[in-house]
Amino acid sequence: MADKKRIKSALISVFDKDGLDAIVKQLHACGVTIYSTGGTQDFIEKMNIPVERVEDLTSYPSILGGRVKTLHPKVFGGILNRRENQTDQQQIAEFEIPEIDLVIVDLYPFEKTVSSGASHEDIIEKIDIGGISLIRAAAKNYDDVVIIPSKDQYAAFLKLMEVSAETSLADRKQFARDAFNVSSHYDAQIFNYFNQNGAPVLKKSISKAKALRYGENPHQQGIFYGDLDAMFDVLHGKELSYNNILDVDAAINLMEDFKSDDPTFGILKHNNACGFATRKTVCEAYLAALAGDPVSAFGGILISNKKIDVAAAKEMNELFCEVVIAPGYEPAALEILKEKKNRVILVQKNIELPKKQIRTALNGILEQDKDLISETVSNFESRTNSVPTEKEKEDLVFANKLVKHTKSNTIVLAKNKQLLASGTGQTSRVDALRQAIHKAQSFNFDLNGAVMASDAFSLFRIVEIAKNAGITAVVQPGGSVKDQLSIDYCNANELSMVFTGNRHFKH
């Protein structure tokens, strides 16, 4: 079997004509016979380049409103015949089927049509039949045929054609691999559209991927599957690492619950907030967040829900941090932050975040709905004689949002819309509370009048420790068979407590 194969004929049928002209010109210059149909045929004819009509080859016009154009033995026989198979060659000679050495095709934009909110009828019409069949046929016969399944392959193909009209087996196999990637992704999107609220079947296809320097540790390989360019504009700095991406994800999801609030600033480390505050200005919010834990803030991820101004940038520039995220930056503020060469500066775009979470577990995969519940004062059920003040209610909402995004078991202490401390990832909430109290006191915070949020029900012992530390109001899910013991303690000690009815574990 000859490794090198010369392209003598091509079938071109594409929905998106962008970038096609350069390829058509190159094929014509190489003496390649071009077959086409419909809009692609018109496009090529307008370039004054000869083109053979598929209808003339098959003796059938495009029918059923364009649903059937290329589905014919004279087309697929020309693609699928094996050049070195004697029987195949006898049959294509008998039925006067011309060989087709190159197929350039794309698919109707099904995924884009779904995301546009189009009608069901319009979506169904964007399920490609002929295109997907051409892609699979040409890719299957990669020994003899080149398949270009989307315009993403145009540049690589043109580079080959500029040398000669010949391709190697390795070239053809690579294009075939790309083709099956395109077709499998397309089929997954169609299935998921039809399977909304249907069978519990997981079919995820992400066509974009980025190799990372390494994974969580240098000895681990890391890859990000997704489109970071759709999430951010990168204004400065090095490429994000595996751990950066995890921290950025935590920061984005946390700030999502505060995006409409007054200027709010967060500092995260290892997926947890070590500093967080809401104030009248971004600068004030940053300084209050930094005060929450100036030690852990070193090397952290910084995020703001408002544009970064010069005053904030000057203060932020004093801290070594890995990544800064904001919806925008004043020009002078950006120049200040750029003074650190490797600091990653991101503008967060306004795109919808996923509503599902997926992770590997054992020999399979776990999927769940993302925790999208964020309680407000209207969700609080007061269970004690003492009722939180308006200021305490604001702090309870603030703390409860934070506890939802902190690793369990966790307790969050807050005051004046400032994170004073949190106990994170402990094996008991008693330990988490003691850790939070110790940390807050080590940074000289006065816990008198502070509030406490718990990710799950709080036992009698927890509210007792909180009261002794100066806590005056508590928010928790409730749901323990011993809730009444906690309520009785609060009533006896003038401690306010509200229930939300929603647990917020995060593992």
Short mmCIF file of C-alpha atoms in Angstrom, two decimals:
data_model
loop_
_atom_site.label_atom_id
_atom_site.label_comp_id
_atom_site.label_asym_id
_atom_site.label_seq_id
_atom_site.Cartn_x
_atom_site.Cartn_y
_atom_site.Cartn_z
CA MET A 1 0.00 0.00 0.00
CA ALA A 2 1.45 3.34 -1.06
CA ASP A 3 1.90 5.75 1.84
CA LYS A 4 1.73 8.88 -0.29
CA LYS A 5 -1.55 9.58 -2.08
CA ARG A 6 -2.16 12.38 -4.55
CA ILE A 7 -5.42 14.31 -4.37
CA LYS A 8 -6.99 14.33 -7.82
CA SER A 9 -10.64 14.98 -6.92
CA ALA A 10 -12.50 16.63 -4.07
CA LEU A 11 -16.06 16.89 -2.78
CA ILE A 12 -16.78 20.17 -1.00
CA SER A 13 -20.06 20.85 0.81
CA VAL A 14 -19.98 23.27 3.74
CA PHE A 15 -22.49 25.34 5.71
CA ASP A 16 -19.91 27.95 6.77
CA LYS A 17 -17.94 29.33 3.81
CA ASP A 18 -15.52 31.38 5.91
CA GLY A 19 -11.92 30.58 4.91
CA LEU A 20 -12.97 28.23 2.12
CA ASP A 21 -11.80 30.44 -0.75
CA ALA A 22 -8.08 29.92 -0.05
CA ILE A 23 -8.49 26.14 -0.14
CA VAL A 24 -10.54 26.20 -3.35
CA LYS A 25 -7.90 28.35 -5.05
CA GLN A 26 -5.12 26.01 -3.95
CA LEU A 27 -7.01 22.91 -5.12
CA HIS A 28 -7.65 24.53 -8.49
CA ALA A 29 -3.98 25.47 -8.81
CA CYS A 30 -3.09 21.81 -8.21
CA GLY A 31 -5.46 20.62 -10.94
CA VAL A 32 -7.93 18.96 -8.58
CA THR A 33 -11.43 18.23 -9.92
CA ILE A 34 -13.99 19.73 -7.57
CA TYR A 35 -17.51 18.36 -6.97
CA SER A 36 -20.04 20.41 -5.04
CA THR A 37 -23.70 21.16 -4.53
CA GLY A 38 -26.07 23.91 -3.38
CA GLY A 39 -24.66 27.03 -1.79
CA THR A 40 -21.09 25.76 -1.86
CA GLN A 41 -21.33 25.17 -5.59
CA ASP A 42 -22.61 28.75 -6.07
CA PHE A 43 -19.76 30.05 -3.91
CA ILE A 44 -17.12 28.27 -6.02
CA GLU A 45 -18.72 29.32 -9.32
CA LYS A 46 -18.63 32.96 -8.22
CA MET A 47 -14.85 32.53 -7.83
CA ASN A 48 -14.75 31.61 -11.56
CA ILE A 49 -13.35 28.20 -10.71
CA PRO A 50 -14.72 25.11 -12.50
CA VAL A 51 -16.94 22.89 -10.38
CA GLU A 52 -18.79 19.65 -11.17
CA ARG A 53 -22.37 19.51 -9.91
CA VAL A 54 -23.15 16.56 -7.64
CA GLU A 55 -26.61 16.48 -9.24
CA ASP A 56 -24.98 15.72 -12.60
CA LEU A 57 -22.96 12.91 -11.04
CA THR A 58 -25.93 11.27 -9.34
CA SER A 59 -28.64 12.22 -11.87
CA TYR A 60 -30.72 13.31 -8.86
CA PRO A 61 -31.39 16.89 -7.77
CA SER A 62 -31.29 18.09 -4.20
CA ILE A 63 -34.66 17.02 -2.78
CA LEU A 64 -36.84 17.32 0.32
CA GLY A 65 -35.92 20.92 0.93
CA GLY A 66 -32.21 20.13 0.87
CA ARG A 67 -32.46 17.21 3.31
CA VAL A 68 -31.09 14.85 0.62
CA LYS A 69 -28.22 16.08 -1.54
CA THR A 70 -25.18 13.81 -1.33
CA LEU A 71 -26.71 10.57 -0.05
CA HIS A 72 -26.11 8.46 -3.16
CA PRO A 73 -23.95 5.40 -4.09
CA LYS A 74 -22.06 7.44 -6.70
CA VAL A 75 -20.92 9.79 -3.95
CA PHE A 76 -20.28 7.30 -1.17
CA GLY A 77 -18.90 4.70 -3.53
CA GLY A 78 -16.37 7.26 -4.71
CA ILE A 79 -15.32 7.87 -1.11
CA LEU A 80 -15.45 4.36 0.35
CA ASN A 81 -13.89 2.32 -2.46
CA ARG A 82 -10.55 0.78 -1.48
CA ARG A 83 -8.02 1.74 -4.10
CA GLU A 84 -6.06 -1.50 -3.79
CA ASN A 85 -9.07 -3.81 -3.57
CA GLN A 86 -9.62 -5.37 -6.99
CA THR A 87 -13.33 -6.08 -6.46
CA ASP A 88 -13.97 -2.49 -5.33
CA GLN A 89 -12.20 -1.17 -8.41
CA GLN A 90 -14.17 -3.45 -10.73
CA GLN A 91 -17.45 -2.28 -9.22
CA ILE A 92 -16.75 1.45 -9.42
CA ALA A 93 -15.70 0.95 -13.05
CA GLU A 94 -18.89 -0.99 -13.77
CA PHE A 95 -21.14 1.68 -12.23
CA GLU A 96 -19.04 4.61 -13.52
CA ILE A 97 -18.29 5.95 -10.05
CA PRO A 98 -15.46 8.51 -9.92
CA GLU A 99 -12.98 8.27 -7.05
CA ILE A 100 -13.13 11.06 -4.49
CA ASP A 101 -9.80 11.64 -2.73
CA LEU A 102 -10.72 14.58 -0.53
CA VAL A 103 -13.89 15.49 1.36
CA ILE A 104 -14.29 18.97 2.82
CA VAL A 105 -17.49 19.24 4.82
CA ASP A 106 -18.84 20.78 7.99
CA LEU A 107 -21.96 20.24 10.04
CA TYR A 108 -25.06 22.32 10.57
CA PRO A 109 -24.59 24.41 13.76
CA PHE A 110 -26.79 22.29 16.01
CA GLU A 111 -25.15 23.32 19.29
CA LYS A 112 -25.26 27.03 18.41
CA THR A 113 -28.91 26.76 17.37
CA VAL A 114 -29.86 25.13 20.69
CA SER A 115 -28.04 27.79 22.72
CA SER A 116 -29.75 30.56 20.71
CA GLY A 117 -33.14 29.52 22.10
CA ALA A 118 -34.48 28.57 18.67
CA SER A 119 -37.70 26.62 18.25
CA HIS A 120 -37.74 22.83 18.37
CA GLU A 121 -38.49 22.73 14.64
CA ASP A 122 -35.46 24.88 13.80
CA ILE A 123 -33.26 22.74 16.06
CA ILE A 124 -34.39 19.52 14.38
CA GLU A 125 -33.55 20.95 10.95
CA LYS A 126 -30.01 21.56 12.19
CA ILE A 127 -29.42 17.84 12.75
CA ASP A 128 -27.02 17.10 9.92
CA ILE A 129 -27.46 13.84 7.98
CA GLY A 130 -25.42 14.09 4.80
CA GLY A 131 -22.51 15.91 6.41
CA ILE A 132 -22.09 13.47 9.29
CA SER A 133 -22.30 10.55 6.83
CA LEU A 134 -19.63 12.07 4.58
CA ILE A 135 -17.35 12.66 7.56
CA ARG A 136 -17.64 9.08 8.81
CA ALA A 137 -17.23 7.57 5.34
CA ALA A 138 -14.13 9.57 4.47
CA ALA A 139 -12.60 9.05 7.92
CA LYS A 140 -13.22 5.30 7.76
CA ASN A 141 -11.37 5.13 4.44
CA TYR A 142 -8.43 7.27 5.61
CA ASP A 143 -6.04 4.84 3.89
CA ASP A 144 -7.04 6.52 0.64
CA VAL A 145 -9.11 9.62 1.45
CA VAL A 146 -8.46 12.93 3.22
CA ILE A 147 -11.28 14.26 5.39
CA ILE A 148 -11.45 17.92 6.48
CA PRO A 149 -14.39 17.92 8.94
CA SER A 150 -14.42 21.58 9.97
CA LYS A 151 -12.70 24.88 9.31
CA ASP A 152 -10.50 24.22 12.35
CA GLN A 153 -8.47 21.91 10.07
CA TYR A 154 -8.18 24.40 7.17
CA ALA A 155 -4.84 25.87 8.24
CA ALA A 156 -3.13 22.49 8.65
CA PHE A 157 -4.50 21.26 5.32
CA LEU A 158 -3.45 24.40 3.46
CA LYS A 159 0.05 24.06 4.83
CA LEU A 160 0.24 20.55 3.34
CA MET A 161 -1.20 21.66 0.01
CA GLU A 162 1.33 24.46 -0.33
CA VAL A 163 4.04 21.80 -0.55
CA SER A 164 2.21 19.41 -2.88
CA ALA A 165 -1.18 17.80 -3.48
CA GLU A 166 0.09 14.63 -1.83
CA THR A 167 -0.65 13.46 1.71
CA SER A 168 0.96 10.78 3.82
CA LEU A 169 -0.86 8.01 5.68
CA ALA A 170 0.03 9.77 8.95
CA ASP A 171 -1.55 13.00 7.67
CA ARG A 172 -4.72 11.24 6.63
CA LYS A 173 -4.98 9.33 9.90
CA GLN A 174 -4.62 12.54 11.89
CA PHE A 175 -7.41 14.21 9.91
CA ALA A 176 -9.53 11.07 10.44
CA ARG A 177 -8.95 11.32 14.18
CA ASP A 178 -10.10 14.95 14.06
CA ALA A 179 -13.13 13.88 12.05
CA PHE A 180 -14.29 11.30 14.60
CA ASN A 181 -13.74 13.88 17.33
CA VAL A 182 -16.06 16.26 15.46
CA SER A 183 -18.71 13.61 14.77
CA SER A 184 -18.74 12.15 18.28
CA HIS A 185 -19.04 15.63 19.83
CA TYR A 186 -21.91 16.44 17.48
CA ASP A 187 -23.77 13.24 18.33
CA ALA A 188 -23.30 13.86 22.07
CA GLN A 189 -24.89 17.32 21.78
CA ILE A 190 -27.89 15.89 19.91
CA PHE A 191 -28.36 13.12 22.47
CA ASN A 192 -28.18 15.56 25.38
CA TYR A 193 -30.79 17.78 23.74
CA PHE A 194 -33.18 14.84 23.41
CA ASN A 195 -32.31 13.50 26.88
CA GLN A 196 -33.19 16.55 28.93
CA ASN A 197 -34.75 15.24 32.15
CA GLY A 198 -34.56 11.78 30.61
CA ALA A 199 -32.49 8.66 31.18
CA PRO A 200 -29.60 8.88 33.67
CA VAL A 201 -26.94 8.60 30.97
CA LEU A 202 -23.76 10.69 31.07
CA LYS A 203 -22.46 11.86 27.69
CA LYS A 204 -20.10 14.79 28.01
CA SER A 205 -18.05 16.05 25.11
CA ILE A 206 -15.69 19.01 25.40
CA SER A 207 -13.86 19.72 22.18
CA LYS A 208 -11.33 22.21 23.58
CA ALA A 209 -8.46 21.18 25.84
CA LYS A 210 -5.32 22.78 27.23
CA ALA A 211 -2.29 20.94 28.54
CA LEU A 212 -1.10 22.39 31.86
CA ARG A 213 2.45 22.55 33.18
CA TYR A 214 1.52 19.74 35.59
CA GLY A 215 -1.34 18.66 37.81
CA GLU A 216 -1.83 19.20 41.51
CA ASN A 217 1.82 18.22 42.05
CA PRO A 218 4.79 18.29 39.65
CA HIS A 219 4.77 14.50 39.19
CA GLN A 220 1.14 14.56 37.98
CA GLN A 221 0.05 15.39 34.43
CA GLY A 222 -2.71 17.98 34.14
CA ILE A 223 -5.14 18.96 31.37
CA PHE A 224 -8.01 21.44 31.42
CA TYR A 225 -10.96 20.51 29.22
CA GLY A 226 -12.96 23.62 28.41
CA ASP A 227 -12.76 27.09 26.93
CA LEU A 228 -11.02 29.49 29.31
CA ASP A 229 -11.22 32.21 26.64
CA ALA A 230 -15.01 32.13 26.98
CA MET A 231 -14.64 32.78 30.74
CA PHE A 232 -11.88 35.39 30.83
CA ASP A 233 -9.88 37.98 28.99
CA VAL A 234 -6.28 37.44 30.10
CA LEU A 235 -4.65 40.86 30.42
CA HIS A 236 -1.30 39.89 31.92
CA GLY A 237 0.81 37.16 33.49
CA LYS A 238 1.77 33.54 33.15
CA GLU A 239 -0.54 30.69 32.24
CA LEU A 240 -2.88 29.37 34.90
CA SER A 241 -1.75 26.20 36.66
CA TYR A 242 -3.93 23.27 37.73
CA ASN A 243 -4.12 24.61 41.29
CA ASN A 244 -4.75 28.16 40.03
CA ILE A 245 -7.75 26.91 38.06
CA LEU A 246 -9.20 25.15 41.12
CA ASP A 247 -8.78 28.29 43.22
CA VAL A 248 -10.16 30.54 40.49
CA ASP A 249 -13.17 28.24 40.18
CA ALA A 250 -13.79 28.50 43.93
CA ALA A 251 -13.42 32.28 43.79
CA ILE A 252 -15.81 32.68 40.85
CA ASN A 253 -18.48 30.48 42.44
CA LEU A 254 -18.19 32.27 45.78
CA MET A 255 -18.39 35.75 44.28
CA GLU A 256 -21.39 34.67 42.19
CA ASP A 257 -23.43 34.88 45.42
CA PHE A 258 -22.22 38.48 45.97
CA LYS A 259 -22.13 39.82 42.41
CA SER A 260 -25.02 42.25 42.95
CA ASP A 261 -23.88 43.41 46.40
CA ASP A 262 -21.99 46.57 47.32
CA PRO A 263 -18.23 46.46 46.59
CA THR A 264 -17.09 43.05 47.83
CA PHE A 265 -13.60 41.60 47.83
CA GLY A 266 -12.37 38.07 48.46
CA ILE A 267 -8.99 36.45 49.03
CA LEU A 268 -8.88 32.67 48.59
CA LYS A 269 -6.32 30.03 49.38
CA HIS A 270 -6.70 26.32 48.64
CA ASN A 271 -10.33 26.81 47.54
CA ASN A 272 -11.40 28.53 50.77
CA ALA A 273 -11.85 32.20 51.59
CA CYS A 274 -9.23 33.42 54.04
CA GLY A 275 -10.41 37.03 53.69
CA PHE A 276 -13.74 38.45 52.58
CA ALA A 277 -15.55 41.74 53.11
CA THR A 278 -18.19 44.12 51.76
CA ARG A 279 -17.62 47.86 52.03
CA LYS A 280 -18.46 51.18 50.35
CA THR A 281 -15.43 51.08 48.04
CA VAL A 282 -13.32 48.34 46.47
CA CYS A 283 -10.24 49.60 48.30
CA GLU A 284 -11.99 49.48 51.68
CA ALA A 285 -13.35 46.01 50.90
CA TYR A 286 -9.87 44.76 49.95
CA LEU A 287 -8.25 46.13 53.13
CA ALA A 288 -10.98 44.57 55.29
CA ALA A 289 -10.61 41.23 53.50
CA LEU A 290 -6.82 41.33 53.93
CA ALA A 291 -7.19 42.05 57.63
CA GLY A 292 -9.10 38.78 58.00
CA ASP A 293 -5.90 36.78 57.53
CA PRO A 294 -2.89 38.70 56.20
CA VAL A 295 -0.70 35.61 56.61
CA SER A 296 -2.74 33.22 54.45
CA ALA A 297 -3.36 35.96 51.88
CA PHE A 298 0.23 35.63 50.64
CA GLY A 299 0.15 33.84 47.28
CA GLY A 300 -3.65 33.80 47.19
CA ILE A 301 -6.33 34.49 44.60
CA LEU A 302 -7.90 37.97 44.70
CA ILE A 303 -11.40 38.63 43.37
CA SER A 304 -13.64 41.71 43.25
CA ASN A 305 -17.27 42.08 42.20
CA LYS A 306 -16.60 45.63 40.97
CA LYS A 307 -14.05 47.35 38.71
CA ILE A 308 -10.60 47.77 40.28
CA ASP A 309 -9.67 51.44 40.73
CA VAL A 310 -6.29 53.03 41.34
CA ALA A 311 -6.70 53.24 45.12
CA ALA A 312 -7.42 49.53 45.37
CA ALA A 313 -4.67 48.58 42.91
CA LYS A 314 -2.03 50.44 44.93
CA GLU A 315 -2.94 48.50 48.07
CA MET A 316 -3.25 45.18 46.23
CA ASN A 317 0.14 45.64 44.60
CA GLU A 318 1.79 45.44 48.01
CA LEU A 319 0.69 41.81 48.33
CA PHE A 320 2.19 38.87 46.45
CA CYS A 321 -0.74 37.15 44.84
CA GLU A 322 -1.08 34.59 42.04
CA VAL A 323 -4.25 35.80 40.30
CA VAL A 324 -6.49 38.87 40.27
CA ILE A 325 -10.08 38.59 38.95
CA ALA A 326 -12.49 41.47 38.37
CA PRO A 327 -15.16 42.59 35.90
CA GLY A 328 -12.83 45.40 34.80
CA TYR A 329 -9.88 47.66 35.65
CA GLU A 330 -9.24 51.36 35.38
CA PRO A 331 -6.35 51.81 32.89
CA ALA A 332 -4.01 53.27 35.52
CA ALA A 333 -4.96 50.52 37.98
CA LEU A 334 -4.13 47.87 35.41
CA GLU A 335 -0.68 49.33 34.84
CA ILE A 336 0.00 49.22 38.58
CA LEU A 337 -1.01 45.56 38.83
CA LYS A 338 1.11 44.69 35.79
CA GLU A 339 4.25 45.66 37.69
CA LYS A 340 4.50 42.05 38.90
CA LYS A 341 5.56 40.09 35.80
CA ASN A 342 3.95 36.73 36.60
CA ARG A 343 0.78 38.00 38.24
CA VAL A 344 -2.23 36.72 36.27
CA ILE A 345 -4.80 39.46 35.66
CA LEU A 346 -8.21 38.32 34.45
CA VAL A 347 -11.37 40.08 33.34
CA GLN A 348 -14.32 37.85 34.12
CA LYS A 349 -16.85 37.68 31.29
CA ASN A 350 -20.57 37.56 31.91
CA ILE A 351 -21.34 33.95 30.99
CA GLU A 352 -23.62 31.40 32.59
CA LEU A 353 -21.86 28.96 34.89
CA PRO A 354 -22.60 25.21 34.82
CA LYS A 355 -25.49 24.03 36.97
CA LYS A 356 -24.08 20.51 37.43
CA GLN A 357 -20.97 19.21 39.19
CA ILE A 358 -19.05 16.14 38.06
CA ARG A 359 -16.19 14.30 39.75
CA THR A 360 -14.58 10.89 39.54
CA ALA A 361 -15.27 8.42 42.34
CA LEU A 362 -14.20 4.78 42.69
CA ASN A 363 -14.47 3.26 39.21
CA GLY A 364 -17.09 5.72 38.00
CA ILE A 365 -18.34 9.29 38.06
CA LEU A 366 -20.57 11.23 40.44
CA GLU A 367 -22.88 13.95 39.14
CA GLN A 368 -25.00 16.30 41.18
CA ASP A 369 -26.85 19.60 40.92
CA LYS A 370 -24.69 22.49 42.00
CA ASP A 371 -25.67 24.02 45.35
CA LEU A 372 -27.42 27.12 43.98
CA ILE A 373 -29.47 27.98 47.08
CA SER A 374 -28.43 31.21 48.81
CA GLU A 375 -30.69 32.10 51.69
CA THR A 376 -31.87 35.64 52.38
CA VAL A 377 -33.53 37.06 55.48
CA SER A 378 -36.89 35.89 54.13
CA ASN A 379 -35.65 32.29 54.41
CA PHE A 380 -34.74 32.63 58.09
CA GLU A 381 -36.99 30.96 60.64
CA SER A 382 -36.40 32.40 64.08
CA ARG A 383 -36.43 29.58 66.65
CA THR A 384 -35.48 31.48 69.79
CA ASN A 385 -37.02 34.10 72.05
CA SER A 386 -34.30 36.54 71.11
CA VAL A 387 -34.57 37.79 67.50
CA PRO A 388 -31.53 38.99 65.51
CA THR A 389 -31.20 42.72 65.00
CA GLU A 390 -31.29 44.11 61.43
CA LYS A 391 -27.50 44.41 61.48
CA GLU A 392 -27.15 40.84 62.72
CA LYS A 393 -29.50 39.62 59.99
CA GLU A 394 -27.26 41.23 57.36
CA ASP A 395 -24.21 39.57 58.87
CA LEU A 396 -26.01 36.21 59.09
CA VAL A 397 -26.83 36.34 55.36
CA PHE A 398 -23.20 37.30 54.66
CA ALA A 399 -21.80 34.49 56.82
CA ASN A 400 -24.23 31.90 55.50
CA LYS A 401 -23.16 32.60 51.90
CA LEU A 402 -19.55 32.09 52.94
CA VAL A 403 -20.19 28.86 54.82
CA LYS A 404 -21.79 27.38 51.71
CA HIS A 405 -18.50 27.82 49.82
CA THR A 406 -16.16 26.59 52.59
CA LYS A 407 -14.96 23.03 52.99
CA SER A 408 -16.91 20.96 55.53
CA ASN A 409 -17.03 20.64 58.43
CA THR A 410 -17.00 24.38 58.73
CA ILE A 411 -17.99 27.29 60.92
CA VAL A 412 -17.83 30.92 59.75
CA LEU A 413 -17.59 33.91 62.08
CA ALA A 414 -18.46 37.35 60.69
CA LYS A 415 -19.11 40.89 61.86
CA ASN A 416 -19.95 44.07 59.97
CA LYS A 417 -19.91 42.12 56.68
CA GLN A 418 -16.34 40.98 57.27
CA LEU A 419 -15.06 37.43 57.56
CA LEU A 420 -13.38 37.27 60.95
CA ALA A 421 -12.36 33.62 60.66
CA SER A 422 -13.52 30.21 59.57
CA GLY A 423 -12.82 26.69 60.70
CA THR A 424 -12.42 24.65 57.53
CA GLY A 425 -12.30 20.96 56.67
CA GLN A 426 -12.48 19.68 60.24
CA THR A 427 -13.74 16.26 61.27
CA SER A 428 -16.15 17.86 63.76
CA ARG A 429 -17.89 21.24 63.90
CA VAL A 430 -16.72 21.64 67.49
CA ASP A 431 -13.15 21.55 66.21
CA ALA A 432 -14.10 23.88 63.34
CA LEU A 433 -15.57 26.42 65.79
CA ARG A 434 -12.57 26.27 68.11
CA GLN A 435 -10.26 26.74 65.12
CA ALA A 436 -12.26 29.77 63.97
CA ILE A 437 -12.29 31.36 67.44
CA HIS A 438 -8.56 30.83 67.88
CA LYS A 439 -7.81 32.28 64.46
CA ALA A 440 -10.02 35.34 64.97
CA GLN A 441 -8.48 36.06 68.34
CA SER A 442 -4.95 35.61 66.98
CA PHE A 443 -5.64 38.52 64.60
CA ASN A 444 -7.08 40.57 67.48
CA PHE A 445 -10.71 40.54 66.34
CA ASP A 446 -13.35 41.32 68.95
CA LEU A 447 -15.94 38.54 68.70
CA ASN A 448 -18.46 40.33 70.90
CA GLY A 449 -21.47 40.99 68.69
CA ALA A 450 -20.22 38.69 65.91
CA VAL A 451 -22.42 36.08 64.24
CA MET A 452 -21.83 32.40 63.47
CA ALA A 453 -22.89 30.32 60.46
CA SER A 454 -22.74 26.52 60.41
CA ASP A 455 -22.85 24.31 57.31
CA ALA A 456 -25.00 21.72 59.15
CA PHE A 457 -27.00 21.44 62.37
CA SER A 458 -25.34 22.83 65.46
CA LEU A 459 -25.47 20.86 68.69
CA PHE A 460 -25.87 22.27 72.19
CA ARG A 461 -22.10 22.19 72.75
CA ILE A 462 -21.44 24.37 69.70
CA VAL A 463 -23.82 27.19 70.64
CA GLU A 464 -22.43 27.13 74.16
CA ILE A 465 -18.85 27.61 72.91
CA ALA A 466 -20.04 30.34 70.55
CA LYS A 467 -21.87 32.22 73.30
CA ASN A 468 -18.84 32.09 75.59
CA ALA A 469 -16.71 33.58 72.80
CA GLY A 470 -19.06 36.57 72.38
CA ILE A 471 -21.24 35.39 69.49
CA THR A 472 -24.74 36.91 69.65
CA ALA A 473 -26.54 35.34 66.66
CA VAL A 474 -26.40 31.98 64.88
CA VAL A 475 -27.65 30.70 61.53
CA GLN A 476 -27.82 26.97 60.89
CA PRO A 477 -29.90 24.50 58.85
CA GLY A 478 -31.49 22.78 61.81
CA GLY A 479 -32.69 19.21 61.42
CA SER A 480 -31.12 17.52 64.44
CA VAL A 481 -33.21 15.42 66.78
CA LYS A 482 -31.54 17.46 69.51
CA ASP A 483 -32.36 20.89 68.08
CA GLN A 484 -34.48 21.68 71.13
CA LEU A 485 -31.42 21.43 73.41
CA SER A 486 -29.69 24.14 71.36
CA ILE A 487 -32.86 26.25 71.32
CA ASP A 488 -33.23 25.91 75.10
CA TYR A 489 -29.63 26.97 75.66
CA CYS A 490 -30.05 30.01 73.41
CA ASN A 491 -33.23 31.05 75.22
CA ALA A 492 -31.54 30.70 78.59
CA ASN A 493 -28.56 32.77 77.47
CA GLU A 494 -30.17 35.44 75.27
CA LEU A 495 -28.63 34.10 72.05
CA SER A 496 -30.52 34.55 68.77
CA MET A 497 -30.72 31.58 66.40
CA VAL A 498 -32.39 31.15 63.02
CA PHE A 499 -32.88 28.02 60.92
CA THR A 500 -32.74 27.89 57.13
CA GLY A 501 -33.77 24.28 56.48
CA ASN A 502 -30.92 23.85 53.98
CA ARG A 503 -27.69 22.04 54.72
CA HIS A 504 -24.59 23.25 52.86
CA PHE A 505 -22.01 20.45 52.97
CA LYS A 506 -19.02 20.89 50.70
CA HIS A 507 -16.63 17.97 50.37
#
